[in-house]
Amino acid sequence: MTKKINLFANLKSDFASGLVVFLVALPLCLGIALASGAPLFSGIISGVIGGIVVGYLSQSHLSVSGPAAGLTAIVLTAITELGAFNIFLLAVFLAGLMQLALGFIKAGSISNYFPTNVIEGMLAGIGVIIFLKQIPHAFGYDPDFEGDLAFLQEDGQNTFSEIFSVLNHVQLGSVVITVISLVILIVWSKISFLKNLKLVPAALFAVIISVILNEIFIQFGSNLAISKEHLVQLPVPTSLEEFKAIMILPDFSAIGSTHVWVVAVTIAIVASIETLLSMEASDRMDVQKRYSDTNIELKAQGIGNMMSSLLGGLPMTSVVVRTSANNEAGAKSKMSAIIHGLLLLISVLVIPSILNKIPLATLAAVLLLVGYKLANPKIVVHFWEKGKYQFIPFIATFAAVVFTDLLKGVALGIAISVIFVLKGNMKRAYNFRKEEYHDGDIIHLDLAQEVSFLNKAAIKTTLLSIPEQAKLVINASDTVYIAHDVLDLINEFKKNRAKEMQIKVKLVGFKKAYNLENSDGFKNTITFEHKYDALKRTMVKVEVQKSEFLDEN
């Protein structure tokens, strides 16, 4: 039974962290909507639903949902192909329905197979991207939208060329604001009195100071004044009719369109994968080491996307950037995500003109620190020390995330990890050589706790190495699972090759675990189930021992 969470148990710290996430999420929601070719308010709607609805339904303590940069290309293409935003909203509704179904069939369990080194590589890569992408904004150069994580940008630049372009577009006021904000954020974390001041987070204080400074620059006509295009640009509805126009409904009359269903499936798959990756990342960030139910998360995301589409919002996922900011701000529970959603809703309804005074440079300072902490060089050293089988998938994922995008980077890391697993399973723990064998020796072949089809090649090669007239003991006493392929291989060896080569074979532990006949072959396969420790999986162990050989027959 799921333990009920007291949402108000850590209200002080959760309110402060929710406030920080709100400040980070606001320009991200607008930037992603702009890059997606959708109405700006659609990004805000998605952020509000992601915070309040998904935040409440989710079991994750740190994860924050909202419009995702990884979906911008899909959304932009889909809106163009479908010809209308309300038809696109129908596809989002159907995608949410599919995610809900995926949650019920427990598809979220696939996240358990994401290797730790790949998730860590993804986080480090995203940290580098966040850091590099915020450098232009910190200097007052904002052609690329906030929240873009792709190496190749829509403005024709890439992550690195954009940084070099900054040299020709430095806005001195933004530099001043960035430096002052960074000083506030860093000093705040060093002084215990300020760090314990839960209701006034450092990011909020930095934002207030930056707004006041810029207003002073404007009043005195200083060349340090930051112009409108370098500030948050939230639409300001002036009438009830404008608010009503924001609420676009899905066009359900297009439900028979094949294109709509193709877009829906695409969104459901990509959004679900990104969510599962973010969930694994958020669980690894959690200092309390709490684990989230990914199947419940898929259901929550599905309901969130359905509601978002009915209100005219973009599709959403759990987002690493917001989740990282939430963690760094000291969130204790999912109440932080809910508060961030409530603040988004209240702010766009009540104080949009005030929010439009916030310089992007001060928000860039917040994200610079988030990115640095995610990509701490100590992580690279940690995996280097673990050896090549841990380091190579980590560094490959890291590099691919930086130079392509999140999904491609993770796919590469998982592919390399699978290759290493296959390579490891095909290796023999001991390569029996005939010249080391002496008459009268007994060859022991001990099987591991789990023997899958991946071990077949190693066992087959070992059996083929057994010399004529040898004495062989195949021991399955510690084995809790043997694949059918391996059982057949051992049976065929005993009945055919062993007789031809005059090899005496003794099977130990097979009858008890698998109801095997030692002479006439196999009656049944597994007759019981048992939990095993994945960390103790070994291939096969072969020993040569001088002792008396007793034929079980």
Coordinates of C-alpha atoms in Angstrom, one line a residue:
M1 CA 0.0 0.0 0.0
T2 CA 1.4 3.4 -1.0
K3 CA 2.3 5.6 2.0
K4 CA 0.3 8.9 2.0
I5 CA 2.5 11.9 1.6
N6 CA 1.9 15.0 3.8
L7 CA 2.3 17.8 1.3
F8 CA 2.6 20.4 4.0
A9 CA 5.3 18.7 6.1
N10 CA 8.1 20.8 4.5
L11 CA 6.2 23.8 3.4
K12 CA 9.0 26.4 4.0
S13 CA 11.6 24.7 2.0
D14 CA 9.2 23.5 -0.7
F15 CA 7.8 27.0 -1.1
A16 CA 11.2 28.5 -1.5
S17 CA 12.3 25.8 -4.1
G18 CA 8.9 26.1 -5.9
L19 CA 9.6 29.8 -6.2
V20 CA 13.0 29.2 -7.7
V21 CA 11.6 26.6 -10.2
F22 CA 8.8 29.1 -11.1
L23 CA 11.4 31.8 -12.0
V24 CA 13.4 29.2 -14.1
A25 CA 10.3 27.7 -15.7
L26 CA 8.7 31.0 -16.8
P27 CA 11.1 31.9 -19.6
L28 CA 11.5 28.2 -20.5
C29 CA 7.7 27.8 -21.1
L30 CA 7.7 30.9 -23.3
G31 CA 10.8 30.0 -25.2
I32 CA 9.7 26.5 -26.0
A33 CA 6.3 27.7 -27.1
L34 CA 7.9 30.2 -29.4
A35 CA 10.3 27.6 -30.8
S36 CA 7.4 25.2 -31.4
G37 CA 5.5 27.7 -33.5
A38 CA 2.6 27.6 -30.9
P39 CA 0.9 30.5 -29.1
L40 CA 3.0 31.7 -26.2
F41 CA 0.4 31.0 -23.6
S42 CA 0.3 27.3 -24.7
G43 CA 3.7 26.9 -23.0
I44 CA 2.4 28.6 -19.8
I45 CA -0.7 26.4 -19.8
S46 CA 1.5 23.3 -20.1
G47 CA 3.7 24.5 -17.2
V48 CA 0.7 25.1 -15.0
I49 CA -0.9 21.7 -15.6
G50 CA 2.5 20.0 -15.3
G51 CA 3.1 21.7 -12.0
I52 CA -0.4 21.4 -10.3
V53 CA -2.0 18.3 -11.9
V54 CA 1.0 16.1 -12.7
G55 CA 2.8 17.3 -9.6
Y56 CA -0.1 16.1 -7.4
L57 CA -0.7 12.8 -9.2
S58 CA 3.0 11.9 -9.4
Q59 CA 4.8 10.0 -6.7
S60 CA 8.1 11.6 -7.5
H61 CA 9.4 14.0 -4.8
L62 CA 11.6 16.1 -7.1
S63 CA 10.4 15.7 -10.7
V64 CA 9.0 18.8 -12.3
S65 CA 6.9 18.6 -15.5
G66 CA 6.3 21.1 -18.3
P67 CA 6.8 21.7 -22.0
A68 CA 10.0 20.0 -23.1
A69 CA 12.7 21.2 -25.5
G70 CA 13.0 17.7 -26.9
L71 CA 9.5 17.9 -28.4
T72 CA 9.9 21.3 -30.1
A73 CA 10.9 19.9 -33.5
I74 CA 8.0 17.4 -33.4
V75 CA 5.5 20.0 -32.4
L76 CA 6.7 22.5 -35.0
T77 CA 6.5 19.9 -37.8
A78 CA 3.2 18.5 -36.6
I79 CA 1.5 21.9 -36.5
T80 CA 2.7 22.7 -40.0
E81 CA 1.6 19.3 -41.4
L82 CA -1.8 19.2 -39.7
G83 CA -2.5 22.7 -40.7
A84 CA -4.1 24.0 -37.5
F85 CA -3.2 24.2 -33.9
N86 CA -6.5 22.9 -32.7
I87 CA -6.0 19.7 -34.8
F88 CA -2.6 19.3 -33.2
L89 CA -4.2 19.6 -29.8
L90 CA -6.3 16.5 -30.7
A91 CA -3.1 14.6 -31.3
V92 CA -1.8 15.7 -27.9
F93 CA -5.0 14.5 -26.3
L94 CA -4.7 11.1 -28.0
A95 CA -1.0 10.9 -26.9
G96 CA -2.0 11.5 -23.3
L97 CA -4.6 8.7 -23.6
M98 CA -1.9 6.4 -24.9
Q99 CA 0.5 7.3 -22.0
L100 CA -2.4 6.5 -19.6
A101 CA -2.7 3.1 -21.2
L102 CA 1.1 2.6 -21.0
G103 CA 0.9 3.2 -17.3
F104 CA -1.8 0.6 -16.8
I105 CA 0.2 -2.0 -18.7
K106 CA 3.2 -1.1 -16.6
A107 CA 5.4 0.0 -19.4
G108 CA 7.2 2.3 -17.0
S109 CA 9.2 -0.7 -15.7
I110 CA 11.5 -0.3 -18.7
S111 CA 13.3 2.4 -16.8
N112 CA 14.8 -0.2 -14.5
Y113 CA 17.0 -1.3 -17.4
F114 CA 18.6 2.1 -18.0
P115 CA 22.3 1.7 -16.9
T116 CA 23.4 4.0 -14.1
N117 CA 26.5 5.2 -16.0
V118 CA 24.3 6.1 -19.0
I119 CA 21.9 8.2 -16.7
E120 CA 24.9 9.9 -15.1
G121 CA 26.4 10.6 -18.5
M122 CA 23.0 12.1 -19.6
L123 CA 22.9 14.3 -16.5
A124 CA 26.5 15.5 -17.0
G125 CA 25.9 16.2 -20.7
I126 CA 22.7 18.2 -19.9
G127 CA 24.7 20.1 -17.3
V128 CA 27.3 21.1 -19.9
I129 CA 24.6 22.1 -22.3
I130 CA 22.7 24.2 -19.7
F131 CA 26.0 25.9 -18.9
L132 CA 27.0 26.6 -22.5
K133 CA 23.6 27.6 -23.6
Q134 CA 23.3 30.2 -20.9
I135 CA 26.6 32.0 -21.7
P136 CA 25.1 34.0 -24.6
H137 CA 22.0 35.0 -22.4
A138 CA 24.4 36.0 -19.6
F139 CA 26.1 38.5 -22.0
G140 CA 22.8 39.8 -23.4
Y141 CA 22.7 37.9 -26.7
D142 CA 19.4 36.1 -27.0
P143 CA 18.7 34.8 -30.5
D144 CA 18.3 31.2 -29.4
F145 CA 15.2 30.4 -27.4
E146 CA 15.4 29.7 -23.6
G147 CA 15.4 26.0 -23.0
D148 CA 17.0 24.8 -26.2
L149 CA 19.1 21.8 -25.5
A150 CA 20.0 20.8 -29.1
F151 CA 23.5 21.2 -30.5
L152 CA 22.3 22.5 -33.8
Q153 CA 20.1 25.6 -33.3
E154 CA 17.3 26.9 -35.4
D155 CA 19.1 30.2 -35.9
G156 CA 21.7 28.4 -37.9
Q157 CA 24.3 28.4 -35.2
N158 CA 25.4 25.6 -32.9
T159 CA 26.2 25.6 -29.2
F160 CA 29.8 26.6 -29.6
S161 CA 29.5 29.0 -32.6
E162 CA 26.8 30.9 -30.6
I163 CA 29.3 31.5 -27.8
F164 CA 31.8 33.0 -30.2
S165 CA 29.1 35.2 -31.7
V166 CA 28.6 36.7 -28.3
L167 CA 31.8 38.7 -28.8
N168 CA 30.0 40.9 -31.3
H169 CA 26.8 41.3 -29.3
V170 CA 27.9 42.0 -25.7
Q171 CA 25.3 44.0 -23.7
L172 CA 27.1 45.6 -20.8
G173 CA 24.1 45.9 -18.6
S174 CA 23.4 42.1 -18.9
V175 CA 27.0 41.4 -17.9
V176 CA 26.7 43.5 -14.8
I177 CA 23.4 41.9 -13.9
T178 CA 24.8 38.4 -14.4
V179 CA 27.9 39.1 -12.3
I180 CA 25.9 40.6 -9.5
S181 CA 23.4 37.7 -9.6
L182 CA 26.2 35.1 -9.5
V183 CA 27.8 36.9 -6.5
I184 CA 24.5 36.8 -4.7
L185 CA 23.8 33.2 -5.5
I186 CA 27.3 32.0 -4.4
V187 CA 27.7 34.2 -1.3
W188 CA 24.1 33.2 -0.2
S189 CA 25.1 29.5 -0.2
K190 CA 28.2 30.3 1.9
I191 CA 26.6 32.3 4.7
S192 CA 24.7 30.0 7.1
F193 CA 22.2 32.7 8.2
L194 CA 21.1 33.5 4.6
K195 CA 21.1 29.8 3.6
N196 CA 18.7 29.0 6.5
L197 CA 16.4 31.8 5.4
K198 CA 14.0 29.4 3.7
L199 CA 11.2 31.8 2.6
V200 CA 13.6 34.1 0.7
P201 CA 15.7 32.0 -1.7
A202 CA 18.8 33.4 -3.2
A203 CA 17.4 33.3 -6.7
L204 CA 14.4 35.5 -5.7
F205 CA 16.7 38.0 -4.1
A206 CA 18.9 38.1 -7.2
V207 CA 15.8 38.7 -9.4
I208 CA 14.6 41.5 -7.2
I209 CA 18.0 43.2 -7.2
S210 CA 18.4 42.8 -10.9
V211 CA 14.9 44.3 -11.6
I212 CA 15.6 47.3 -9.3
L213 CA 19.1 47.8 -10.9
N214 CA 17.7 47.8 -14.4
E215 CA 14.9 50.2 -13.5
I216 CA 17.6 52.6 -12.1
F217 CA 19.6 52.2 -15.3
I218 CA 16.4 53.1 -17.3
Q219 CA 15.5 56.1 -15.1
F220 CA 18.9 57.6 -15.4
G221 CA 19.2 56.9 -19.2
S222 CA 22.3 54.8 -18.6
N223 CA 23.8 52.7 -21.5
L224 CA 23.6 49.8 -19.0
A225 CA 19.8 49.7 -19.3
I226 CA 18.6 46.4 -20.6
S227 CA 16.1 46.7 -23.4
K228 CA 12.8 44.9 -23.7
E229 CA 14.1 42.1 -26.0
H230 CA 16.5 40.9 -23.3
L231 CA 13.7 40.7 -20.6
V232 CA 11.0 38.1 -19.9
Q233 CA 8.3 38.7 -22.5
L234 CA 5.0 37.3 -21.2
P235 CA 1.9 38.2 -23.1
V236 CA -0.4 40.6 -21.2
P237 CA -4.1 40.1 -22.0
T238 CA -6.1 43.3 -21.4
S239 CA -9.6 41.9 -21.7
L240 CA -11.8 38.9 -21.0
E241 CA -12.0 38.3 -24.7
E242 CA -8.3 38.0 -25.0
F243 CA -8.3 35.4 -22.2
K244 CA -11.0 33.4 -23.9
A245 CA -9.0 33.5 -27.2
I246 CA -6.1 31.8 -25.3
M247 CA -8.2 28.7 -24.5
I248 CA -8.1 26.8 -27.8
L249 CA -10.0 23.5 -27.8
P250 CA -9.0 20.3 -29.7
D251 CA -10.8 19.7 -33.0
F252 CA -12.3 16.2 -32.4
S253 CA -13.8 16.1 -35.9
A254 CA -10.3 15.3 -37.2
I255 CA -10.0 12.0 -35.2
G256 CA -10.2 9.9 -38.3
S257 CA -7.1 11.5 -39.8
T258 CA -4.1 9.1 -40.1
H259 CA -1.7 12.0 -39.7
V260 CA -3.2 12.9 -36.3
W261 CA -2.7 9.4 -35.1
V262 CA 0.9 9.2 -36.3
V263 CA 1.7 12.5 -34.5
A264 CA -0.1 11.2 -31.4
V265 CA 2.0 8.0 -31.3
T266 CA 5.2 9.9 -31.9
I267 CA 4.5 12.3 -29.1
A268 CA 3.4 9.5 -26.7
I269 CA 6.6 7.5 -27.4
V270 CA 9.1 10.4 -27.2
A271 CA 7.4 12.1 -24.2
S272 CA 7.2 8.8 -22.3
I273 CA 10.9 8.0 -22.9
E274 CA 12.0 11.5 -21.9
T275 CA 9.8 11.3 -18.8
L276 CA 11.3 7.9 -17.8
L277 CA 14.8 9.2 -18.3
S278 CA 14.1 12.3 -16.2
M279 CA 12.5 10.1 -13.5
E280 CA 15.6 8.0 -13.2
A281 CA 17.7 11.1 -13.1
S282 CA 15.5 12.7 -10.4
D283 CA 15.7 9.6 -8.2
R284 CA 19.5 9.6 -8.5
M285 CA 19.5 13.3 -7.4
D286 CA 17.4 12.6 -4.4
V287 CA 19.6 12.7 -1.3
Q288 CA 17.0 10.7 0.6
K289 CA 17.3 8.0 -2.1
R290 CA 13.5 7.7 -2.5
Y291 CA 12.3 5.8 -5.6
S292 CA 9.3 6.8 -7.8
D293 CA 6.7 4.5 -9.4
T294 CA 7.3 5.1 -13.1
N295 CA 4.0 3.5 -14.0
I296 CA 2.1 6.0 -11.9
E297 CA 4.2 8.7 -13.5
L298 CA 3.1 7.6 -17.0
K299 CA -0.5 7.7 -15.9
A300 CA 0.1 11.2 -14.4
Q301 CA 1.7 12.4 -17.6
G302 CA -1.1 11.0 -19.6
I303 CA -3.8 12.8 -17.6
G304 CA -1.6 15.9 -17.7
N305 CA -1.3 15.9 -21.5
M306 CA -5.0 15.3 -21.9
M307 CA -5.9 18.2 -19.7
S308 CA -3.3 20.4 -21.3
S309 CA -4.7 19.8 -24.7
L310 CA -8.2 20.5 -23.6
L311 CA -7.0 24.0 -22.4
G312 CA -4.9 24.8 -25.4
G313 CA -1.5 23.7 -23.9
L314 CA 1.6 22.1 -25.3
P315 CA 2.5 18.4 -24.7
M316 CA 4.7 17.9 -21.6
T317 CA 7.2 15.6 -20.0
S318 CA 9.2 15.5 -16.8
V319 CA 12.0 17.9 -17.5
V320 CA 15.6 17.4 -16.2
V321 CA 16.4 21.2 -16.2
R322 CA 13.5 22.1 -13.9
T323 CA 14.0 19.0 -11.8
S324 CA 17.7 19.9 -11.4
A325 CA 16.8 23.4 -10.4
N326 CA 14.2 22.0 -7.9
N327 CA 16.8 19.7 -6.3
E328 CA 19.4 22.5 -6.1
A329 CA 16.9 24.8 -4.5
G330 CA 16.3 22.3 -1.7
A331 CA 12.9 20.8 -2.5
K332 CA 11.8 18.1 0.0
S333 CA 8.6 16.9 -1.6
K334 CA 6.3 17.2 -4.7
M335 CA 4.7 20.2 -3.0
S336 CA 7.5 22.2 -4.6
A337 CA 6.3 21.3 -8.1
I338 CA 2.7 22.1 -7.2
I339 CA 3.7 25.5 -5.8
H340 CA 5.6 26.3 -9.0
G341 CA 2.5 25.5 -11.0
L342 CA 0.3 27.7 -8.8
L343 CA 2.8 30.6 -9.0
L344 CA 2.8 30.3 -12.8
L345 CA -1.0 30.5 -12.9
I346 CA -1.3 33.4 -10.4
S347 CA 1.5 35.4 -12.0
V348 CA 0.2 35.3 -15.5
L349 CA -3.3 36.3 -14.3
V350 CA -2.2 39.0 -11.8
I351 CA 1.3 40.4 -12.4
P352 CA 2.4 39.7 -16.0
S353 CA 3.7 43.3 -16.4
I354 CA 5.9 43.0 -13.3
L355 CA 7.3 39.7 -14.6
N356 CA 8.2 41.3 -17.9
K357 CA 10.8 43.4 -16.0
I358 CA 13.0 40.4 -15.1
P359 CA 16.2 40.3 -17.1
L360 CA 17.1 37.0 -18.8
A361 CA 20.6 37.6 -17.6
T362 CA 19.7 37.0 -14.0
L363 CA 17.9 33.8 -14.8
A364 CA 20.9 32.7 -16.9
A365 CA 23.0 33.1 -13.7
V366 CA 20.7 30.7 -11.8
L367 CA 21.0 28.1 -14.7
L368 CA 24.8 28.5 -14.9
L369 CA 25.1 27.2 -11.4
V370 CA 22.6 24.4 -12.0
G371 CA 24.6 23.3 -15.1
Y372 CA 27.9 23.5 -13.3
K373 CA 26.7 21.3 -10.4
L374 CA 25.3 18.7 -12.8
A375 CA 28.5 18.5 -14.8
N376 CA 30.9 18.6 -11.9
P377 CA 34.3 17.2 -13.1
K378 CA 34.4 14.9 -10.1
I379 CA 31.8 12.7 -11.8
V380 CA 34.1 12.1 -14.8
V381 CA 36.9 11.1 -12.4
H382 CA 34.6 8.8 -10.5
F383 CA 33.6 6.8 -13.6
W384 CA 37.2 6.8 -14.9
E385 CA 38.3 5.1 -11.7
K386 CA 35.5 2.4 -12.2
G387 CA 37.2 1.1 -15.3
K388 CA 36.5 1.1 -19.1
Y389 CA 33.3 -0.9 -19.0
Q390 CA 31.7 1.9 -16.8
F391 CA 33.6 4.8 -18.3
I392 CA 33.1 4.3 -22.0
P393 CA 29.3 4.2 -21.9
F394 CA 29.3 7.2 -19.6
I395 CA 31.6 9.4 -21.7
A396 CA 29.9 8.3 -24.9
T397 CA 26.5 9.3 -23.6
F398 CA 27.9 12.5 -22.2
A399 CA 29.5 13.5 -25.6
A400 CA 26.5 12.4 -27.7
V401 CA 24.1 14.4 -25.5
V402 CA 26.2 17.5 -25.9
F403 CA 26.8 17.2 -29.6
T404 CA 23.3 15.8 -30.7
D405 CA 20.4 15.6 -28.2
L406 CA 19.2 13.7 -25.2
L407 CA 17.5 10.8 -26.8
K408 CA 20.3 10.1 -29.3
G409 CA 22.9 10.3 -26.5
V410 CA 21.1 7.9 -24.3
A411 CA 20.5 5.5 -27.2
L412 CA 24.2 5.4 -27.9
G413 CA 25.1 4.8 -24.3
I414 CA 22.6 2.0 -23.9
A415 CA 23.8 0.4 -27.2
I416 CA 27.4 0.4 -26.0
S417 CA 26.4 -1.0 -22.6
V418 CA 24.5 -3.8 -24.3
I419 CA 27.6 -4.6 -26.5
F420 CA 29.7 -4.8 -23.4
V421 CA 27.1 -7.1 -21.7
L422 CA 27.1 -9.4 -24.8
K423 CA 30.9 -9.4 -25.0
G424 CA 31.1 -10.2 -21.3
N425 CA 28.6 -13.0 -21.5
M426 CA 30.4 -14.5 -24.5
K427 CA 33.7 -14.7 -22.6
R428 CA 34.7 -17.7 -20.7
A429 CA 35.7 -17.3 -17.1
Y430 CA 38.3 -20.0 -17.6
N431 CA 39.8 -21.1 -21.0
F432 CA 40.5 -24.9 -20.6
R433 CA 43.6 -25.9 -22.4
K434 CA 44.3 -29.6 -23.1
E435 CA 48.0 -29.3 -22.2
E436 CA 47.1 -28.3 -18.6
Y437 CA 45.0 -31.5 -18.3
H438 CA 46.5 -34.7 -16.8
D439 CA 45.0 -38.1 -16.7
G440 CA 42.9 -38.6 -13.7
D441 CA 42.0 -35.0 -13.2
I442 CA 38.4 -34.0 -12.9
I443 CA 37.2 -31.0 -14.7
H444 CA 34.5 -29.0 -12.8
L445 CA 32.2 -26.7 -14.8
D446 CA 30.2 -24.6 -12.2
L447 CA 27.2 -22.7 -13.6
A448 CA 26.3 -19.3 -12.4
Q449 CA 23.1 -18.3 -10.5
E450 CA 21.5 -17.2 -13.8
V451 CA 22.5 -18.9 -17.1
S452 CA 20.8 -17.1 -20.0
F453 CA 21.0 -17.7 -23.8
L454 CA 23.8 -15.1 -23.8
N455 CA 26.0 -17.7 -21.9
K456 CA 25.4 -20.4 -24.5
A457 CA 28.4 -19.5 -26.6
A458 CA 30.8 -19.5 -23.6
I459 CA 29.5 -22.9 -22.4
K460 CA 29.5 -24.4 -25.9
T461 CA 33.1 -23.3 -26.4
T462 CA 34.1 -24.7 -23.0
L463 CA 32.5 -28.1 -23.7
L464 CA 34.2 -28.3 -27.1
S465 CA 37.5 -27.9 -25.3
I466 CA 37.0 -30.9 -23.1
P467 CA 39.6 -33.6 -24.2
E468 CA 38.9 -37.3 -24.9
Q469 CA 38.4 -39.7 -22.0
A470 CA 38.1 -36.8 -19.6
K471 CA 35.9 -36.7 -16.4
L472 CA 33.5 -33.7 -16.3
V473 CA 31.3 -32.5 -13.5
I474 CA 28.7 -29.9 -14.5
N475 CA 27.4 -28.3 -11.3
A476 CA 24.1 -26.4 -11.2
S477 CA 23.7 -26.5 -7.4
D478 CA 23.8 -22.7 -7.1
T479 CA 21.8 -22.0 -10.3
V480 CA 18.3 -20.7 -10.1
Y481 CA 17.6 -20.2 -13.8
I482 CA 18.9 -21.9 -16.9
A483 CA 17.7 -21.0 -20.4
H484 CA 16.1 -23.8 -22.5
D485 CA 18.9 -23.3 -25.1
V486 CA 21.6 -24.1 -22.5
L487 CA 19.7 -27.1 -21.2
D488 CA 19.4 -28.5 -24.7
L489 CA 23.1 -27.8 -25.3
I490 CA 24.2 -29.8 -22.2
N491 CA 21.8 -32.6 -23.0
E492 CA 23.0 -32.9 -26.5
F493 CA 26.7 -32.8 -25.4
K494 CA 26.1 -35.6 -22.8
K495 CA 24.1 -37.9 -25.2
N496 CA 26.3 -37.4 -28.3
R497 CA 29.7 -35.8 -28.1
A498 CA 30.5 -37.1 -24.6
K499 CA 29.8 -40.7 -25.8
E500 CA 31.8 -40.2 -28.9
M501 CA 34.8 -38.8 -27.0
Q502 CA 34.4 -41.2 -24.1
I503 CA 34.0 -38.4 -21.7
K504 CA 32.4 -39.3 -18.4
V505 CA 29.8 -36.6 -17.4
K506 CA 28.3 -36.1 -14.0
L507 CA 25.4 -33.6 -13.5
V508 CA 25.1 -32.1 -10.1
G509 CA 22.2 -30.1 -8.9
F510 CA 20.1 -30.4 -12.0
K511 CA 17.6 -32.9 -10.7
K512 CA 16.7 -30.7 -7.7
A513 CA 16.5 -27.4 -9.6
Y514 CA 15.3 -28.5 -13.0
N515 CA 14.0 -32.1 -12.6
L516 CA 16.6 -33.4 -15.1
E517 CA 17.4 -37.0 -15.8
N518 CA 21.1 -37.7 -15.5
S519 CA 21.1 -40.4 -18.1
D520 CA 18.0 -40.2 -20.4
G521 CA 17.9 -36.4 -20.8
F522 CA 15.5 -33.8 -19.6
K523 CA 11.9 -34.3 -18.4
N524 CA 11.0 -30.7 -17.6
T525 CA 12.6 -27.3 -17.2
I526 CA 12.3 -25.0 -14.2
T527 CA 10.0 -26.1 -11.4
F528 CA 10.5 -23.2 -9.1
E529 CA 11.3 -19.5 -9.0
H530 CA 13.8 -17.8 -6.9
K531 CA 15.1 -14.3 -6.4
Y532 CA 18.8 -13.9 -7.4
D533 CA 21.4 -11.2 -6.8
A534 CA 22.2 -9.5 -10.2
L535 CA 25.5 -8.4 -8.8
K536 CA 26.6 -12.0 -8.4
R537 CA 26.0 -13.1 -12.0
T538 CA 29.1 -14.9 -13.3
M539 CA 29.6 -16.8 -16.5
V540 CA 31.0 -20.3 -16.0
K541 CA 33.8 -21.4 -13.7
V542 CA 35.9 -24.3 -14.8
E543 CA 38.3 -26.0 -12.4
V544 CA 40.6 -29.0 -12.8
Q545 CA 40.8 -31.0 -9.6
K546 CA 42.6 -34.3 -8.7
S547 CA 40.1 -36.5 -6.9
E548 CA 38.1 -39.7 -7.3
F549 CA 35.4 -39.5 -10.1
L550 CA 32.1 -41.1 -9.2
D551 CA 29.6 -41.6 -12.0
E552 CA 26.2 -40.5 -10.9
N553 CA 24.7 -43.3 -13.0

